[in-house]
mmCIF file of C-alpha atoms in Angstrom:
data_model
loop_
_atom_site.group_PDB
_atom_site.id
_atom_site.type_symbol
_atom_site.label_atom_id
_atom_site.label_comp_id
_atom_site.label_asym_id
_atom_site.label_seq_id
_atom_site.Cartn_x
_atom_site.Cartn_y
_atom_site.Cartn_z
ATOM 1 C CA MET A 295 6.671 8.520 -4.193
ATOM 2 C CA VAL A 296 8.934 7.100 -1.584
ATOM 3 C CA ILE A 297 12.438 8.528 -1.395
ATOM 4 C CA THR A 298 14.968 6.322 -3.190
ATOM 5 C CA LYS A 299 18.274 4.963 -1.923
ATOM 6 C CA ILE A 300 20.070 7.158 -4.492
ATOM 7 C CA GLN A 301 18.295 10.288 -3.235
ATOM 8 C CA ILE A 302 19.190 9.410 0.360
ATOM 9 C CA TRP A 303 22.796 8.662 -0.611
ATOM 10 C CA GLN A 304 23.069 12.012 -2.431
ATOM 11 C CA ARG A 305 21.648 13.923 0.546
ATOM 12 C CA LEU A 306 24.052 12.144 2.890
ATOM 13 C CA ASN A 307 26.977 13.046 0.632
ATOM 14 C CA ASP A 308 25.800 16.654 0.544
ATOM 15 C CA MET A 309 25.857 16.592 4.352
ATOM 16 C CA GLY A 310 29.379 15.174 4.354
ATOM 17 C CA VAL A 311 28.229 11.747 5.556
ATOM 18 C CA SER A 312 30.192 9.191 3.584
ATOM 19 C CA LYS A 313 28.305 5.910 3.237
ATOM 20 C CA THR A 314 28.173 3.372 0.443
ATOM 21 C CA LEU A 315 25.044 2.818 -1.570
ATOM 22 C CA THR A 316 24.875 -0.693 -0.102
ATOM 23 C CA GLU A 317 24.927 0.705 3.440
ATOM 24 C CA VAL A 318 22.133 3.123 2.536
ATOM 25 C CA GLU A 319 20.115 0.358 0.888
ATOM 26 C CA THR A 320 20.476 -1.869 3.952
ATOM 27 C CA ALA A 321 19.435 0.904 6.341
ATOM 28 C CA LEU A 322 16.481 1.858 4.124
ATOM 29 C CA SER A 323 15.307 -1.763 4.020
ATOM 30 C CA GLU A 324 15.058 -1.671 7.837
ATOM 31 C CA VAL A 325 12.676 1.318 7.782
ATOM 32 C CA ASP A 326 8.941 0.676 7.466
ATOM 33 C CA THR A 327 8.314 3.323 4.809
ATOM 34 C CA GLU A 328 4.669 2.354 4.338
ATOM 35 C CA ALA A 329 3.935 2.748 8.055
ATOM 36 C CA ILE A 330 5.594 6.169 8.069
ATOM 37 C CA PHE A 331 3.547 7.210 5.024
ATOM 38 C CA ASN A 332 0.307 5.918 6.567
ATOM 39 C CA ALA A 333 1.008 7.821 9.804
ATOM 40 C CA GLU A 334 1.588 11.013 7.815
ATOM 41 C CA LYS A 335 -1.474 10.498 5.622
ATOM 42 C CA ALA A 336 -3.650 9.998 8.701
ATOM 43 C CA LYS A 337 -2.989 13.648 9.604
ATOM 44 C CA TYR A 338 -4.870 14.820 6.489
ATOM 45 C CA ARG A 339 -8.571 15.291 5.883
ATOM 46 C CA ILE A 340 -10.263 16.273 2.624
ATOM 47 C CA GLU A 341 -13.532 18.121 2.314
ATOM 48 C CA VAL A 342 -15.344 19.135 -0.865
ATOM 49 C CA TRP A 343 -16.571 22.648 -0.172
ATOM 50 C CA ASP A 344 -20.316 23.168 -0.535
ATOM 51 C CA LYS A 345 -19.830 26.797 -1.713
ATOM 52 C CA VAL A 346 -22.274 27.890 0.990
ATOM 53 C CA SER A 347 -20.425 27.439 4.275
ATOM 54 C CA PRO A 348 -17.987 30.104 5.402
ATOM 55 C CA ILE A 349 -14.311 29.135 5.593
ATOM 56 C CA ASN A 350 -12.279 30.417 8.537
ATOM 57 C CA GLY A 351 -14.897 33.106 9.126
ATOM 58 C CA VAL A 352 -14.911 34.298 5.508
ATOM 59 C CA SER A 353 -18.310 34.174 3.822
ATOM 60 C CA ALA A 354 -18.904 31.887 0.865
ATOM 61 C CA SER A 355 -19.885 34.853 -1.309
ATOM 62 C CA LYS A 356 -16.548 36.577 -0.558
ATOM 63 C CA ILE A 357 -14.581 33.401 -1.348
ATOM 64 C CA LEU A 358 -16.504 32.925 -4.587
ATOM 65 C CA GLU A 359 -15.285 36.362 -5.709
ATOM 66 C CA ARG A 360 -11.824 34.850 -6.201
ATOM 67 C CA THR A 361 -10.718 34.901 -9.821
ATOM 68 C CA ASP A 362 -9.055 31.479 -9.662
ATOM 69 C CA ILE A 363 -12.264 29.477 -9.226
ATOM 70 C CA PRO A 364 -13.372 28.203 -12.641
ATOM 71 C CA GLU A 365 -17.065 28.700 -13.407
ATOM 72 C CA GLY A 366 -19.049 25.728 -12.097
ATOM 73 C CA GLY A 367 -15.932 23.993 -10.793
ATOM 74 C CA GLU A 368 -15.636 22.180 -7.487
ATOM 75 C CA VAL A 369 -13.351 23.339 -4.667
ATOM 76 C CA TYR A 370 -11.677 21.090 -2.132
ATOM 77 C CA LEU A 371 -10.156 21.814 1.234
ATOM 78 C CA ILE A 372 -7.229 19.978 2.813
ATOM 79 C CA TYR A 373 -6.851 19.986 6.570
ATOM 80 C CA VAL A 374 -3.686 18.878 8.370
ATOM 81 C CA ASN A 375 -4.193 17.982 12.013
ATOM 82 C CA GLY A 376 -7.533 19.768 11.872
ATOM 83 C CA GLN A 377 -6.122 23.016 10.478
ATOM 84 C CA LEU A 378 -7.112 24.212 7.022
ATOM 85 C CA VAL A 379 -3.961 24.306 4.901
ATOM 86 C CA TYR A 380 -5.221 24.293 1.304
ATOM 87 C CA LEU A 381 -8.261 25.740 -0.416
ATOM 88 C CA GLN A 382 -7.851 24.249 -3.896
ATOM 89 C CA PRO A 383 -10.128 25.802 -6.531
ATOM 90 C CA HIS A 384 -8.699 24.088 -9.648
ATOM 91 C CA ASP A 385 -6.699 21.037 -10.710
ATOM 92 C CA PRO A 386 -3.204 21.562 -9.247
ATOM 93 C CA PHE A 387 -1.700 18.997 -11.618
ATOM 94 C CA GLN A 388 -2.611 20.818 -14.840
ATOM 95 C CA ALA A 389 -1.444 24.138 -16.205
ATOM 96 C CA GLY A 390 -3.974 26.937 -16.045
ATOM 97 C CA LEU A 391 -7.241 27.060 -14.169
ATOM 98 C CA VAL A 392 -8.685 23.663 -15.057
ATOM 99 C CA ALA A 393 -12.003 23.137 -13.280
ATOM 100 C CA LEU A 394 -12.486 20.285 -10.852
ATOM 101 C CA THR A 395 -15.613 18.265 -11.601
ATOM 102 C CA SER A 396 -17.832 16.332 -9.237
ATOM 103 C CA GLU A 397 -16.490 13.195 -10.944
ATOM 104 C CA ASN A 398 -12.781 13.918 -10.424
ATOM 105 C CA VAL A 399 -12.559 16.208 -7.379
ATOM 106 C CA LEU A 400 -11.994 13.450 -4.806
ATOM 107 C CA ASP A 401 -9.474 11.583 -6.971
ATOM 108 C CA ILE A 402 -7.470 14.763 -7.492
ATOM 109 C CA ALA A 403 -7.743 15.754 -3.820
ATOM 110 C CA ASN A 404 -6.529 12.305 -2.759
ATOM 111 C CA GLN A 405 -3.638 12.501 -5.227
ATOM 112 C CA HIS A 406 -2.753 15.915 -3.756
ATOM 113 C CA VAL A 407 -2.854 14.538 -0.197
ATOM 114 C CA ASP A 408 -0.737 11.533 -1.190
ATOM 115 C CA GLU A 409 1.875 13.865 -2.639
ATOM 116 C CA LEU A 410 1.913 16.023 0.496
ATOM 117 C CA ALA A 411 2.016 12.997 2.795
ATOM 118 C CA TRP A 412 4.916 11.455 0.843
ATOM 119 C CA GLN A 413 6.865 14.724 1.117
ATOM 120 C CA ALA A 414 6.464 14.685 4.890
ATOM 121 C CA ALA A 415 7.063 10.933 5.126
ATOM 122 C CA ASN A 416 10.229 11.133 3.033
ATOM 123 C CA GLU A 417 11.763 13.558 5.531
ATOM 124 C CA LYS A 418 11.012 11.125 8.349
ATOM 125 C CA ILE A 419 12.303 8.190 6.287
ATOM 126 C CA PHE A 420 15.529 10.074 5.572
ATOM 127 C CA GLU A 421 15.945 10.845 9.285
ATOM 128 C CA ALA A 422 15.323 7.192 10.198
ATOM 129 C CA VAL A 423 17.953 6.027 7.702
ATOM 130 C CA LEU A 424 20.381 8.672 8.938
ATOM 131 C CA GLU A 425 19.918 7.494 12.541
ATOM 132 C CA LYS A 426 20.733 3.928 11.489
ATOM 133 C CA LEU A 427 23.903 5.009 9.696
ATOM 134 C CA VAL A 428 25.513 7.416 12.176
#
């Protein structure tokens, strides 16, 4: 989710930058939030692990010894700028070790990437608004 004008206004106030909500809204409207998000999202790549290939030099059999991989569940990998950042063996949006299925693994992985990309984008959006206001 894109950062809101209220969230930006609160962060500015916390920093001691006194601006009205209208000023923040105007500055935010001048920032292409979608372009910033798309640039961030382009840094990510998802791969559904085949449970055979080694990961970062670690054998598949060693990785499969992990206790957080549900029986028969899928595992996805998230790369940022070509570097492996996440090995996700279960649904990160549900409590417990809920298995990822072949039907939902890509949807969940994409949701995960969207969340990560929005976090990064929101920092850049905040900085862009701040630059316009100071």
